C-alpha positions as MATLAB code, in Angstrom:
seq = 'MRVSAPRSSVVHANNGVMTTAKHFPGHGDTATDSHIGLAVIPSDRQRLDEVELVPFRRAIEAGVDSIMTAHIAVHG';
ca = [
      43.122   24.968   26.981;
      40.345   27.352   26.920;
      36.513   26.523   27.546;
      33.785   29.258   27.005;
      31.559   29.057   30.068;
      28.734   31.198   31.247;
      29.458   32.389   34.794;
      30.594   29.031   36.484;
      33.462   27.015   35.274;
      37.036   27.904   34.052;
      39.683   25.464   32.996;
      43.203   26.262   34.036;
      46.126   24.724   32.124;
      49.891   25.058   32.413;
      52.648   22.561   31.200;
      52.727   19.679   33.699;
      49.635   20.804   35.714;
      46.406   18.912   35.664;
      43.323   20.898   34.453;
      40.214   21.331   36.550;
      36.680   22.660   35.892;
      35.152   24.318   38.975;
      32.796   24.519   40.820;
      30.337   21.682   39.749;
      27.450   22.152   39.183;
      27.906   25.914   39.164;
      27.232   28.920   41.469;
      25.214   30.974   38.882;
      21.912   31.008   40.547;
      22.778   30.843   44.246;
      22.061   33.840   46.566;
      24.390   32.515   49.515;
      28.087   32.630   49.826;
      28.980   28.996   50.286;
      31.800   29.793   52.604;
      29.208   31.197   54.991;
      26.136   28.997   54.435;
      24.660   26.349   52.364;
      24.086   27.690   48.793;
      21.136   26.389   46.954;
      20.472   26.043   43.094;
      16.800   26.149   42.850;
      16.648   25.278   39.233;
      14.681   22.450   37.672;
      16.383   19.715   35.669;
      15.862   21.366   32.332;
      17.560   24.557   33.384;
      20.472   22.568   34.911;
      20.776   20.696   31.569;
      20.551   23.855   29.443;
      22.510   26.292   31.594;
      24.377   25.139   34.716;
      25.925   21.909   33.191;
      26.881   23.187   29.738;
      30.397   24.412   30.709;
      31.086   21.129   32.444;
      30.106   19.207   29.531;
      32.409   21.364   27.374;
      35.279   20.905   29.678;
      34.912   17.128   29.597;
      34.694   17.258   25.818;
      37.915   19.352   25.779;
      39.695   16.805   27.900;
      39.771   18.396   31.429;
      41.467   16.229   33.968;
      39.255   16.757   36.863;
      36.170   18.431   38.029;
      35.992   20.328   41.421;
      32.740   20.076   43.182;
      30.894   22.840   45.102;
      29.400   22.502   48.615;
      25.913   23.446   47.579;
      22.561   21.920   47.424;
      20.770   21.440   44.085;
      16.830   21.311   44.322;
      16.138   20.259   40.749;
];
């Protein structure tokens, strides 16, 4: 299964392995490595809907089995 996605989520698929889209809601606009500190997406709701959430909607439409969340804050 392949899902086109701008900078944020990729769907992996193999026989007998569940697929996952990661890392919701995306890391595209963060300036901090989330393994070191709390990354923040400063986008408003419109940008989230038009950019950050698009690949996850596509993955869901394509039948992805799960979505992996990111440890980030969203200020939208």
